[in-house]
């Protein structure tokens, strides 16, 4: 049986959809949405459920033991030099998916995929 779409989950997903290019700790998320009345324990509990249902992704910090969360509603681009993650437009993700499917008979899951490379800031 699926989880209920609670007001708390709606608040969290709205936050992620408005910030698709960023990784956040649970504490950072809480600080951004605490005015909505959501508690820190509700943030942790719902982040766990959303990660299990693959609506968000749980990511280990590059140089720390902190856990970060990011939106999974799109294909992401991640810089191997600075660690920044960028949201790819839906149209571009669809083109890439179609091209891969056409030339390799392989279908990618754009929601779960990350393309690694170097961002324009680090490429200079």
mmCIF file of N, CA and C in Angstrom:
data_model
loop_
_atom_site.group_PDB
_atom_site.id
_atom_site.type_symbol
_atom_site.label_atom_id
_atom_site.label_comp_id
_atom_site.label_asym_id
_atom_site.label_seq_id
_atom_site.Cartn_x
_atom_site.Cartn_y
_atom_site.Cartn_z
ATOM 1 N N UNK A 1 0.838 -1.188 0.000
ATOM 2 C CA UNK A 1 0.000 0.000 0.000
ATOM 3 C C UNK A 1 0.876 1.242 0.000
ATOM 4 N N UNK A 2 0.565 2.222 -0.832
ATOM 5 C CA UNK A 2 1.350 3.436 -0.940
ATOM 6 C C UNK A 2 1.137 4.375 0.231
ATOM 7 N N UNK A 3 2.036 5.296 0.375
ATOM 8 C CA UNK A 3 1.947 6.297 1.438
ATOM 9 C C UNK A 3 0.935 7.369 1.033
ATOM 10 N N UNK A 4 0.322 7.944 2.046
ATOM 11 C CA UNK A 4 -0.617 9.036 1.804
ATOM 12 C C UNK A 4 0.120 10.287 1.357
ATOM 13 N N UNK A 5 -0.531 11.080 0.545
ATOM 14 C CA UNK A 5 0.026 12.357 0.104
ATOM 15 C C UNK A 5 -0.363 13.392 1.155
ATOM 16 N N UNK A 6 0.419 13.488 2.217
ATOM 17 C CA UNK A 6 0.123 14.395 3.319
ATOM 18 C C UNK A 6 0.523 15.821 2.970
ATOM 19 N N UNK A 7 0.042 16.744 3.780
ATOM 20 C CA UNK A 7 0.401 18.150 3.583
ATOM 21 C C UNK A 7 1.910 18.329 3.732
ATOM 22 N N UNK A 8 2.509 17.581 4.655
ATOM 23 C CA UNK A 8 3.954 17.671 4.854
ATOM 24 C C UNK A 8 4.711 17.222 3.609
ATOM 25 N N UNK A 9 4.286 16.145 2.987
ATOM 26 C CA UNK A 9 4.951 15.675 1.756
ATOM 27 C C UNK A 9 4.757 16.664 0.618
ATOM 28 N N UNK A 10 3.599 17.258 0.555
ATOM 29 C CA UNK A 10 3.328 18.261 -0.476
ATOM 30 C C UNK A 10 4.267 19.457 -0.295
ATOM 31 N N UNK A 11 4.454 19.890 0.942
ATOM 32 C CA UNK A 11 5.360 21.004 1.236
ATOM 33 C C UNK A 11 6.787 20.642 0.835
ATOM 34 N N UNK A 12 7.234 19.437 1.193
ATOM 35 C CA UNK A 12 8.591 19.005 0.847
ATOM 36 C C UNK A 12 8.778 18.901 -0.664
ATOM 37 N N UNK A 13 7.839 18.287 -1.366
ATOM 38 C CA UNK A 13 7.976 18.139 -2.811
ATOM 39 C C UNK A 13 7.913 19.494 -3.511
ATOM 40 N N UNK A 14 7.102 20.392 -3.000
ATOM 41 C CA UNK A 14 7.055 21.745 -3.566
ATOM 42 C C UNK A 14 8.417 22.420 -3.408
ATOM 43 N N UNK A 15 9.047 22.246 -2.245
ATOM 44 C CA UNK A 15 10.379 22.804 -2.014
ATOM 45 C C UNK A 15 11.386 22.236 -3.017
ATOM 46 N N UNK A 16 11.385 20.919 -3.202
ATOM 47 C CA UNK A 16 12.331 20.296 -4.135
ATOM 48 C C UNK A 16 12.067 20.720 -5.572
ATOM 49 N N UNK A 17 10.808 20.798 -5.970
ATOM 50 C CA UNK A 17 10.483 21.201 -7.337
ATOM 51 C C UNK A 17 10.910 22.635 -7.617
ATOM 52 N N UNK A 18 10.911 23.484 -6.606
ATOM 53 C CA UNK A 18 11.353 24.870 -6.771
ATOM 54 C C UNK A 18 12.871 24.997 -6.709
ATOM 55 N N UNK A 19 13.554 23.950 -6.268
ATOM 56 C CA UNK A 19 15.017 23.965 -6.121
ATOM 57 C C UNK A 19 15.633 22.707 -6.736
ATOM 58 N N UNK A 20 15.398 22.465 -8.016
ATOM 59 C CA UNK A 20 15.831 21.186 -8.595
ATOM 60 C C UNK A 20 17.335 21.040 -8.785
ATOM 61 N N UNK A 21 18.078 22.122 -8.731
ATOM 62 C CA UNK A 21 19.508 22.062 -9.025
ATOM 63 C C UNK A 21 20.395 22.037 -7.789
ATOM 64 N N UNK A 22 19.809 21.787 -6.639
ATOM 65 C CA UNK A 22 20.576 21.888 -5.404
ATOM 66 C C UNK A 22 20.463 20.632 -4.552
ATOM 67 N N UNK A 23 21.516 20.381 -3.795
ATOM 68 C CA UNK A 23 21.516 19.339 -2.777
ATOM 69 C C UNK A 23 21.336 20.020 -1.431
ATOM 70 N N UNK A 24 20.521 19.449 -0.565
ATOM 71 C CA UNK A 24 20.251 20.034 0.738
ATOM 72 C C UNK A 24 20.369 18.983 1.827
ATOM 73 N N UNK A 25 20.856 19.405 2.993
ATOM 74 C CA UNK A 25 20.790 18.540 4.164
ATOM 75 C C UNK A 25 19.374 18.646 4.723
ATOM 76 N N UNK A 26 19.013 17.718 5.576
ATOM 77 C CA UNK A 26 17.691 17.768 6.201
ATOM 78 C C UNK A 26 17.529 19.066 6.993
ATOM 79 N N UNK A 27 18.580 19.489 7.673
ATOM 80 C CA UNK A 27 18.536 20.726 8.461
ATOM 81 C C UNK A 27 18.304 21.937 7.549
ATOM 82 N N UNK A 28 18.975 21.987 6.394
ATOM 83 C CA UNK A 28 18.792 23.100 5.455
ATOM 84 C C UNK A 28 17.357 23.125 4.926
ATOM 85 N N UNK A 29 16.814 21.955 4.644
ATOM 86 C CA UNK A 29 15.428 21.876 4.171
ATOM 87 C C UNK A 29 14.494 22.414 5.244
ATOM 88 N N UNK A 30 14.703 21.942 6.461
ATOM 89 C CA UNK A 30 13.872 22.393 7.579
ATOM 90 C C UNK A 30 13.931 23.918 7.728
ATOM 91 N N UNK A 31 15.131 24.492 7.672
ATOM 92 C CA UNK A 31 15.275 25.942 7.819
ATOM 93 C C UNK A 31 14.514 26.701 6.732
ATOM 94 N N UNK A 32 14.402 26.115 5.556
ATOM 95 C CA UNK A 32 13.698 26.765 4.439
ATOM 96 C C UNK A 32 12.183 26.627 4.508
ATOM 97 N N UNK A 33 11.690 25.601 5.190
ATOM 98 C CA UNK A 33 10.235 25.368 5.191
ATOM 99 C C UNK A 33 9.602 25.406 6.572
ATOM 100 N N UNK A 34 10.367 25.741 7.602
ATOM 101 C CA UNK A 34 9.839 25.695 8.969
ATOM 102 C C UNK A 34 8.677 26.652 9.191
ATOM 103 N N UNK A 35 8.585 27.727 8.414
ATOM 104 C CA UNK A 35 7.463 28.658 8.561
ATOM 105 C C UNK A 35 6.124 28.021 8.181
ATOM 106 N N UNK A 36 6.179 26.894 7.499
ATOM 107 C CA UNK A 36 4.950 26.192 7.125
ATOM 108 C C UNK A 36 4.376 25.392 8.294
ATOM 109 N N UNK A 37 5.140 25.322 9.395
ATOM 110 C CA UNK A 37 4.665 24.594 10.571
ATOM 111 C C UNK A 37 5.145 23.158 10.655
ATOM 112 N N UNK A 38 5.955 22.729 9.707
ATOM 113 C CA UNK A 38 6.455 21.356 9.704
ATOM 114 C C UNK A 38 7.581 21.226 10.745
ATOM 115 N N UNK A 39 7.605 20.122 11.464
ATOM 116 C CA UNK A 39 8.642 19.906 12.474
ATOM 117 C C UNK A 39 9.871 19.252 11.853
ATOM 118 N N UNK A 40 11.008 19.363 12.529
ATOM 119 C CA UNK A 40 12.242 18.743 12.039
ATOM 120 C C UNK A 40 12.093 17.224 11.977
ATOM 121 N N UNK A 41 11.387 16.634 12.932
ATOM 122 C CA UNK A 41 11.194 15.175 12.903
ATOM 123 C C UNK A 41 10.334 14.764 11.714
ATOM 124 N N UNK A 42 9.366 15.584 11.363
ATOM 125 C CA UNK A 42 8.537 15.292 10.189
ATOM 126 C C UNK A 42 9.356 15.408 8.907
ATOM 127 N N UNK A 43 10.298 16.348 8.883
ATOM 128 C CA UNK A 43 11.171 16.482 7.718
ATOM 129 C C UNK A 43 11.984 15.207 7.550
ATOM 130 N N UNK A 44 12.646 14.752 8.604
ATOM 131 C CA UNK A 44 13.455 13.528 8.527
ATOM 132 C C UNK A 44 12.613 12.320 8.117
ATOM 133 N N UNK A 45 11.466 12.153 8.738
ATOM 134 C CA UNK A 45 10.595 11.009 8.460
ATOM 135 C C UNK A 45 10.133 11.006 7.000
ATOM 136 N N UNK A 46 9.721 12.171 6.520
ATOM 137 C CA UNK A 46 9.229 12.254 5.146
ATOM 138 C C UNK A 46 10.344 12.159 4.123
ATOM 139 N N UNK A 47 11.535 12.681 4.437
ATOM 140 C CA UNK A 47 12.665 12.533 3.520
ATOM 141 C C UNK A 47 12.981 11.055 3.319
ATOM 142 N N UNK A 48 12.940 10.305 4.386
ATOM 143 C CA UNK A 48 13.193 8.866 4.287
ATOM 144 C C UNK A 48 12.169 8.195 3.381
ATOM 145 N N UNK A 49 10.902 8.498 3.594
ATOM 146 C CA UNK A 49 9.838 7.908 2.765
ATOM 147 C C UNK A 49 9.948 8.339 1.305
ATOM 148 N N UNK A 50 10.264 9.603 1.060
ATOM 149 C CA UNK A 50 10.386 10.100 -0.314
ATOM 150 C C UNK A 50 11.589 9.484 -1.024
ATOM 151 N N UNK A 51 12.660 9.234 -0.285
ATOM 152 C CA UNK A 51 13.834 8.581 -0.883
ATOM 153 C C UNK A 51 13.513 7.129 -1.225
ATOM 154 N N UNK A 52 12.816 6.441 -0.359
ATOM 155 C CA UNK A 52 12.431 5.047 -0.614
ATOM 156 C C UNK A 52 11.529 4.960 -1.844
ATOM 157 N N UNK A 53 10.628 5.918 -1.988
ATOM 158 C CA UNK A 53 9.711 5.912 -3.138
ATOM 159 C C UNK A 53 10.348 6.534 -4.379
ATOM 160 N N UNK A 54 11.635 6.922 -4.284
ATOM 161 C CA UNK A 54 12.430 7.448 -5.395
ATOM 162 C C UNK A 54 11.900 8.755 -5.976
ATOM 163 N N UNK A 55 11.285 9.559 -5.141
ATOM 164 C CA UNK A 55 10.882 10.900 -5.563
ATOM 165 C C UNK A 55 12.024 11.883 -5.340
ATOM 166 N N UNK A 56 12.884 11.568 -4.380
ATOM 167 C CA UNK A 56 14.098 12.328 -4.139
ATOM 168 C C UNK A 56 15.244 11.333 -4.018
ATOM 169 N N UNK A 57 16.464 11.845 -4.127
ATOM 170 C CA UNK A 57 17.633 10.977 -4.025
ATOM 171 C C UNK A 57 18.436 11.362 -2.794
ATOM 172 N N UNK A 58 18.906 10.363 -2.083
ATOM 173 C CA UNK A 58 19.768 10.546 -0.917
ATOM 174 C C UNK A 58 21.212 10.411 -1.403
ATOM 175 N N UNK A 59 22.055 11.417 -1.122
ATOM 176 C CA UNK A 59 23.412 11.456 -1.646
ATOM 177 C C UNK A 59 24.394 11.717 -0.509
ATOM 178 N N UNK A 60 25.470 10.946 -0.472
ATOM 179 C CA UNK A 60 26.515 11.181 0.528
ATOM 180 C C UNK A 60 27.314 12.408 0.136
ATOM 181 N N UNK A 61 27.722 13.183 1.127
ATOM 182 C CA UNK A 61 28.528 14.374 0.879
ATOM 183 C C UNK A 61 29.887 14.015 0.309
ATOM 184 N N UNK A 62 30.405 14.880 -0.544
ATOM 185 C CA UNK A 62 31.676 14.607 -1.212
ATOM 186 C C UNK A 62 32.845 14.602 -0.232
ATOM 187 N N UNK A 63 32.912 15.574 0.643
ATOM 188 C CA UNK A 63 34.021 15.669 1.588
ATOM 189 C C UNK A 63 33.552 15.705 3.035
ATOM 190 N N UNK A 64 32.390 15.146 3.302
ATOM 191 C CA UNK A 64 31.874 15.145 4.667
ATOM 192 C C UNK A 64 31.027 13.897 4.879
ATOM 193 N N UNK A 65 30.587 13.746 6.098
ATOM 194 C CA UNK A 65 29.737 12.597 6.414
ATOM 195 C C UNK A 65 28.262 12.967 6.328
ATOM 196 N N UNK A 66 27.977 14.197 5.927
ATOM 197 C CA UNK A 66 26.589 14.634 5.851
ATOM 198 C C UNK A 66 25.858 13.948 4.698
ATOM 199 N N UNK A 67 24.573 13.814 4.868
ATOM 200 C CA UNK A 67 23.707 13.262 3.828
ATOM 201 C C UNK A 67 22.945 14.419 3.197
ATOM 202 N N UNK A 68 22.899 14.426 1.884
ATOM 203 C CA UNK A 68 22.184 15.454 1.136
ATOM 204 C C UNK A 68 21.024 14.811 0.386
ATOM 205 N N UNK A 69 20.042 15.621 0.078
ATOM 206 C CA UNK A 69 18.864 15.170 -0.662
ATOM 207 C C UNK A 69 18.682 16.080 -1.864
ATOM 208 N N UNK A 70 18.219 15.491 -2.975
ATOM 209 C CA UNK A 70 17.939 16.297 -4.164
ATOM 210 C C UNK A 70 16.741 15.721 -4.906
ATOM 211 N N UNK A 71 16.155 16.568 -5.703
ATOM 212 C CA UNK A 71 14.965 16.243 -6.485
ATOM 213 C C UNK A 71 15.290 15.226 -7.566
ATOM 214 N N UNK A 72 14.390 14.275 -7.779
ATOM 215 C CA UNK A 72 14.612 13.221 -8.771
ATOM 216 C C UNK A 72 13.657 13.316 -9.960
ATOM 217 N N UNK A 73 13.045 14.448 -10.168
ATOM 218 C CA UNK A 73 12.071 14.554 -11.243
ATOM 219 C C UNK A 73 12.668 14.868 -12.596
ATOM 220 N N UNK A 74 13.986 14.740 -12.728
ATOM 221 C CA UNK A 74 14.615 15.141 -13.973
ATOM 222 C C UNK A 74 15.991 14.502 -14.097
ATOM 223 N N UNK A 75 16.578 14.638 -15.265
ATOM 224 C CA UNK A 75 17.952 14.207 -15.479
ATOM 225 C C UNK A 75 18.872 15.278 -14.910
ATOM 226 N N UNK A 76 19.925 14.854 -14.226
ATOM 227 C CA UNK A 76 20.851 15.799 -13.618
ATOM 228 C C UNK A 76 22.219 15.741 -14.282
ATOM 229 N N UNK A 77 22.900 16.868 -14.259
ATOM 230 C CA UNK A 77 24.280 16.979 -14.729
ATOM 231 C C UNK A 77 25.115 17.303 -13.491
ATOM 232 N N UNK A 78 26.187 16.583 -13.269
ATOM 233 C CA UNK A 78 27.003 16.785 -12.082
ATOM 234 C C UNK A 78 28.457 17.042 -12.471
ATOM 235 N N UNK A 79 29.016 18.142 -11.954
ATOM 236 C CA UNK A 79 30.394 18.513 -12.259
ATOM 237 C C UNK A 79 31.354 17.701 -11.398
ATOM 238 N N UNK A 80 32.306 17.036 -12.041
ATOM 239 C CA UNK A 80 33.259 16.198 -11.311
ATOM 240 C C UNK A 80 34.354 17.026 -10.639
ATOM 241 N N UNK A 81 34.443 18.319 -10.966
ATOM 242 C CA UNK A 81 35.464 19.165 -10.343
ATOM 243 C C UNK A 81 34.935 19.879 -9.101
ATOM 244 N N UNK A 82 33.789 20.542 -9.228
ATOM 245 C CA UNK A 82 33.278 21.332 -8.094
ATOM 246 C C UNK A 82 32.124 20.660 -7.357
ATOM 247 N N UNK A 83 31.534 19.652 -7.973
ATOM 248 C CA UNK A 83 30.449 18.930 -7.320
ATOM 249 C C UNK A 83 29.065 19.527 -7.517
ATOM 250 N N UNK A 84 28.957 20.660 -8.228
ATOM 251 C CA UNK A 84 27.645 21.260 -8.473
ATOM 252 C C UNK A 84 26.795 20.309 -9.308
ATOM 253 N N UNK A 85 25.496 20.338 -9.039
ATOM 254 C CA UNK A 85 24.561 19.526 -9.794
ATOM 255 C C UNK A 85 23.553 20.454 -10.452
ATOM 256 N N UNK A 86 23.256 20.196 -11.719
ATOM 257 C CA UNK A 86 22.358 21.036 -12.490
ATOM 258 C C UNK A 86 21.191 20.204 -13.009
ATOM 259 N N UNK A 87 20.055 20.824 -13.103
ATOM 260 C CA UNK A 87 18.843 20.223 -13.632
ATOM 261 C C UNK A 87 18.835 20.392 -15.144
ATOM 262 N N UNK A 88 18.634 19.299 -15.877
ATOM 263 C CA UNK A 88 18.534 19.390 -17.332
ATOM 264 C C UNK A 88 17.068 19.606 -17.693
ATOM 265 N N UNK A 89 16.823 20.418 -18.674
ATOM 266 C CA UNK A 89 15.445 20.674 -19.081
ATOM 267 C C UNK A 89 14.789 19.368 -19.536
ATOM 268 N N UNK A 90 13.492 19.316 -19.380
ATOM 269 C CA UNK A 90 12.726 18.126 -19.770
ATOM 270 C C UNK A 90 12.908 17.836 -21.261
ATOM 271 N N UNK A 91 12.913 18.885 -22.068
ATOM 272 C CA UNK A 91 13.041 18.721 -23.520
ATOM 273 C C UNK A 91 14.393 18.105 -23.886
ATOM 274 N N UNK A 92 15.474 18.607 -23.258
ATOM 275 C CA UNK A 92 16.808 18.075 -23.540
ATOM 276 C C UNK A 92 16.923 16.625 -23.081
ATOM 277 N N UNK A 93 16.364 16.325 -21.910
ATOM 278 C CA UNK A 93 16.408 14.958 -21.389
ATOM 279 C C UNK A 93 15.656 13.998 -22.316
ATOM 280 N N UNK A 94 14.523 14.454 -22.837
ATOM 281 C CA UNK A 94 13.755 13.614 -23.762
ATOM 282 C C UNK A 94 14.532 13.356 -25.050
ATOM 283 N N UNK A 95 15.227 14.381 -25.570
ATOM 284 C CA UNK A 95 16.033 14.206 -26.785
ATOM 285 C C UNK A 95 17.145 13.193 -26.565
ATOM 286 N N UNK A 96 17.841 13.307 -25.439
ATOM 287 C CA UNK A 96 18.914 12.361 -25.121
ATOM 288 C C UNK A 96 18.355 10.950 -25.003
ATOM 289 N N UNK A 97 17.251 10.817 -24.300
ATOM 290 C CA UNK A 97 16.626 9.507 -24.116
ATOM 291 C C UNK A 97 16.210 8.892 -25.449
ATOM 292 N N UNK A 98 15.598 9.703 -26.299
ATOM 293 C CA UNK A 98 15.172 9.226 -27.619
ATOM 294 C C UNK A 98 16.365 8.810 -28.477
ATOM 295 N N UNK A 99 17.433 9.607 -28.441
ATOM 296 C CA UNK A 99 18.636 9.298 -29.230
ATOM 297 C C UNK A 99 19.278 7.998 -28.768
ATOM 298 N N UNK A 100 19.406 7.824 -27.476
ATOM 299 C CA UNK A 100 19.986 6.579 -26.940
ATOM 300 C C UNK A 100 19.122 5.393 -27.320
ATOM 301 N N UNK A 101 17.832 5.555 -27.194
ATOM 302 C CA UNK A 101 16.915 4.465 -27.539
ATOM 303 C C UNK A 101 17.014 4.105 -29.024
ATOM 304 N N UNK A 102 17.088 5.126 -29.873
ATOM 305 C CA UNK A 102 17.146 4.908 -31.321
ATOM 306 C C UNK A 102 18.430 4.212 -31.753
ATOM 307 N N UNK A 103 19.566 4.610 -31.183
ATOM 308 C CA UNK A 103 20.848 4.096 -31.642
ATOM 309 C C UNK A 103 21.370 2.878 -30.878
ATOM 310 N N UNK A 104 20.793 2.584 -29.727
ATOM 311 C CA UNK A 104 21.339 1.461 -28.959
ATOM 312 C C UNK A 104 20.305 0.465 -28.484
ATOM 313 N N UNK A 105 19.033 0.676 -28.838
ATOM 314 C CA UNK A 105 17.972 -0.203 -28.369
ATOM 315 C C UNK A 105 18.008 -0.350 -26.850
ATOM 316 N N UNK A 106 18.230 0.773 -26.174
ATOM 317 C CA UNK A 106 18.324 0.804 -24.725
ATOM 318 C C UNK A 106 17.541 1.998 -24.223
ATOM 319 N N UNK A 107 16.713 1.793 -23.232
ATOM 320 C CA UNK A 107 15.900 2.862 -22.676
ATOM 321 C C UNK A 107 16.473 3.296 -21.328
ATOM 322 N N UNK A 108 16.756 4.582 -21.189
ATOM 323 C CA UNK A 108 17.289 5.060 -19.911
ATOM 324 C C UNK A 108 16.170 5.606 -19.031
ATOM 325 N N UNK A 109 16.403 5.557 -17.742
ATOM 326 C CA UNK A 109 15.487 6.137 -16.776
ATOM 327 C C UNK A 109 16.021 7.527 -16.443
ATOM 328 N N UNK A 110 15.455 8.562 -17.061
ATOM 329 C CA UNK A 110 15.988 9.917 -16.880
ATOM 330 C C UNK A 110 15.820 10.412 -15.453
ATOM 331 N N UNK A 111 14.870 9.902 -14.733
ATOM 332 C CA UNK A 111 14.659 10.339 -13.352
ATOM 333 C C UNK A 111 15.784 9.850 -12.452
ATOM 334 N N UNK A 112 16.339 8.692 -12.732
ATOM 335 C CA UNK A 112 17.379 8.123 -11.882
ATOM 336 C C UNK A 112 18.786 8.351 -12.424
ATOM 337 N N UNK A 113 18.923 9.049 -13.512
ATOM 338 C CA UNK A 113 20.225 9.166 -14.167
ATOM 339 C C UNK A 113 20.917 10.497 -13.884
ATOM 340 N N UNK A 114 22.228 10.411 -13.780
ATOM 341 C CA UNK A 114 23.074 11.585 -13.616
ATOM 342 C C UNK A 114 24.180 11.490 -14.661
ATOM 343 N N UNK A 115 24.419 12.569 -15.383
ATOM 344 C CA UNK A 115 25.512 12.624 -16.347
ATOM 345 C C UNK A 115 26.637 13.424 -15.701
ATOM 346 N N UNK A 116 27.832 12.820 -15.655
ATOM 347 C CA UNK A 116 28.983 13.471 -15.037
ATOM 348 C C UNK A 116 29.859 14.115 -16.103
ATOM 349 N N UNK A 117 30.357 15.294 -15.801
ATOM 350 C CA UNK A 117 31.224 16.029 -16.704
ATOM 351 C C UNK A 117 31.805 17.231 -15.989
ATOM 352 N N UNK A 118 32.123 18.284 -16.731
ATOM 353 C CA UNK A 118 32.709 19.485 -16.164
ATOM 354 C C UNK A 118 31.824 20.678 -16.526
ATOM 355 N N UNK A 119 31.447 21.467 -15.516
ATOM 356 C CA UNK A 119 30.582 22.637 -15.767
ATOM 357 C C UNK A 119 31.396 23.758 -16.422
ATOM 358 N N UNK A 120 30.701 24.733 -16.961
ATOM 359 C CA UNK A 120 31.361 25.834 -17.675
ATOM 360 C C UNK A 120 32.255 26.670 -16.749
ATOM 361 N N UNK A 121 31.899 26.802 -15.480
ATOM 362 C CA UNK A 121 32.749 27.537 -14.532
ATOM 363 C C UNK A 121 34.097 26.854 -14.343
ATOM 364 N N UNK A 122 34.096 25.531 -14.248
ATOM 365 C CA UNK A 122 35.339 24.786 -14.021
ATOM 366 C C UNK A 122 36.126 24.548 -15.304
ATOM 367 N N UNK A 123 35.476 24.672 -16.443
ATOM 368 C CA UNK A 123 36.109 24.385 -17.737
ATOM 369 C C UNK A 123 36.978 25.535 -18.210
ATOM 370 N N UNK A 124 36.822 26.684 -17.586
ATOM 371 C CA UNK A 124 37.566 27.876 -18.041
ATOM 372 C C UNK A 124 39.022 27.852 -17.654
#
